[in-house]
């Protein structure tokens, strides 16, 4: 069964590293095979990192979007995860689950869970263009498949 997603006017999505944009009208798209993707509203830009939780999100995002650099980025992830554990001892269970998800290569769910840390870190707002779970990202995209 294909995964359907809708892009808002002028919204972008990254699918297996390629940036695809919608025109001036909303559009529905279907993914018929497994792929890595993030909608533009879920992408965190490096200049938007203003807390350790966003730094963790960003490195998971890099592993997810650029699997060719995953060895280096997974090393960075381990280091940033340790920093986050020190800064957020209150989030130890969530961080354990994020580590488990990354280890099992379920990066999208790890990102989704990491976003929840933003709320508790900055008093309730999700800024920086990263989607809130209420923004319609309840569907989980497939993880990876390089089949054309």
XYZ file of C-alpha atoms in Angstrom:
148
model
C 0.000 0.000 0.000
C 1.544 3.335 -1.017
C 2.179 6.154 1.416
C 0.255 9.295 0.484
C 1.422 12.719 1.566
C 0.251 16.203 0.681
C 2.503 19.194 0.172
C 1.180 22.648 0.851
C 1.707 25.321 -1.819
C 5.435 26.036 -2.244
C 6.341 23.403 0.392
C 9.380 21.202 -0.126
C 10.145 17.621 0.761
C 13.438 15.746 0.811
C 13.141 12.234 -0.599
C 16.283 10.098 -0.490
C 18.387 13.266 -0.481
C 16.608 14.974 -3.396
C 14.673 18.184 -2.690
C 11.288 18.260 -4.391
C 8.989 21.279 -4.246
C 5.294 21.819 -4.793
C 4.058 24.572 -7.053
C 1.640 27.291 -6.106
C -1.138 24.775 -5.392
C -1.249 21.880 -2.925
C -0.383 18.507 -4.355
C -0.813 14.869 -3.356
C 2.045 12.450 -3.845
C 2.385 8.723 -3.364
C 5.486 6.747 -2.442
C 5.204 3.220 -3.781
C 8.443 1.936 -2.349
C 10.351 2.503 0.851
C 12.196 5.837 1.005
C 13.701 8.326 3.430
C 11.786 11.576 3.441
C 11.203 14.698 5.485
C 8.756 17.457 4.699
C 10.149 20.981 4.748
C 8.383 21.760 8.003
C 10.238 18.855 9.642
C 13.691 19.944 8.480
C 15.875 21.766 10.989
C 18.528 24.052 9.524
C 21.908 24.254 11.211
C 21.501 27.957 11.980
C 18.293 27.164 13.905
C 20.101 25.074 16.510
C 19.776 26.914 19.799
C 19.698 24.060 22.328
C 21.219 20.625 22.825
C 17.936 18.904 21.906
C 17.966 20.557 18.483
C 21.615 19.616 18.058
C 20.620 15.984 18.674
C 17.698 16.281 16.232
C 19.973 17.793 13.603
C 22.536 14.984 13.740
C 19.793 12.319 13.527
C 18.389 14.228 10.550
C 21.824 14.095 8.872
C 22.061 10.334 9.398
C 18.563 9.912 7.972
C 18.868 12.167 4.939
C 22.501 11.446 4.031
C 23.106 7.731 4.658
C 26.371 7.908 2.708
C 27.837 9.915 5.629
C 26.210 7.845 8.359
C 29.417 6.463 9.872
C 30.712 9.910 10.784
C 27.281 11.237 11.764
C 26.554 8.220 13.986
C 29.802 8.974 15.847
C 28.614 12.559 16.232
C 25.242 11.263 17.390
C 26.855 9.210 20.174
C 28.799 12.231 21.393
C 25.804 14.595 21.259
C 23.606 11.979 22.940
C 26.070 11.897 25.858
C 25.976 15.712 26.053
C 22.187 15.640 25.990
C 22.063 13.043 28.769
C 24.206 15.351 30.937
C 22.095 18.414 30.138
C 18.724 16.626 30.422
C 18.838 13.949 33.135
C 15.042 14.330 33.352
C 14.725 12.932 29.815
C 16.734 9.762 30.313
C 13.919 7.366 29.282
C 13.197 9.359 26.130
C 16.896 9.515 25.264
C 17.191 5.739 25.804
C 14.318 5.226 23.375
C 15.865 7.632 20.837
C 19.151 5.692 21.070
C 17.276 2.414 20.563
C 15.439 3.785 17.532
C 18.659 5.111 15.981
C 20.385 1.786 16.618
C 17.535 0.002 14.840
C 17.736 2.556 11.984
C 14.259 3.898 12.635
C 15.416 7.472 12.199
C 12.052 9.046 11.422
C 10.538 7.863 14.703
C 13.703 8.969 16.531
C 13.280 12.437 15.029
C 9.614 12.502 15.984
C 10.450 11.569 19.582
C 13.330 14.048 19.720
C 10.948 16.863 18.679
C 8.963 16.217 21.856
C 12.041 17.187 23.868
C 11.886 20.661 22.292
C 8.590 21.381 24.044
C 9.945 20.595 27.472
C 13.235 22.377 26.787
C 11.862 25.725 25.639
C 8.614 26.043 27.544
C 6.152 24.696 25.019
C 6.985 26.092 21.605
C 8.409 24.326 18.625
C 10.273 26.883 16.597
C 12.791 26.659 13.822
C 10.431 25.188 11.257
C 10.299 21.776 12.892
C 6.880 20.170 12.838
C 4.792 19.646 15.910
C 3.258 16.189 16.154
C -0.126 17.880 15.714
C 0.983 19.094 12.275
C -0.099 15.878 10.613
C 2.995 13.717 10.872
C 1.280 10.788 12.558
C 2.060 8.659 9.546
C 5.471 7.070 9.646
C 7.301 6.937 6.373
C 9.109 3.837 5.322
C 12.710 3.715 6.425
C 15.091 2.880 3.592
C 15.119 1.185 0.231
C 17.391 1.914 -2.673
C 15.256 0.010 -5.194
C 14.497 2.211 -8.206
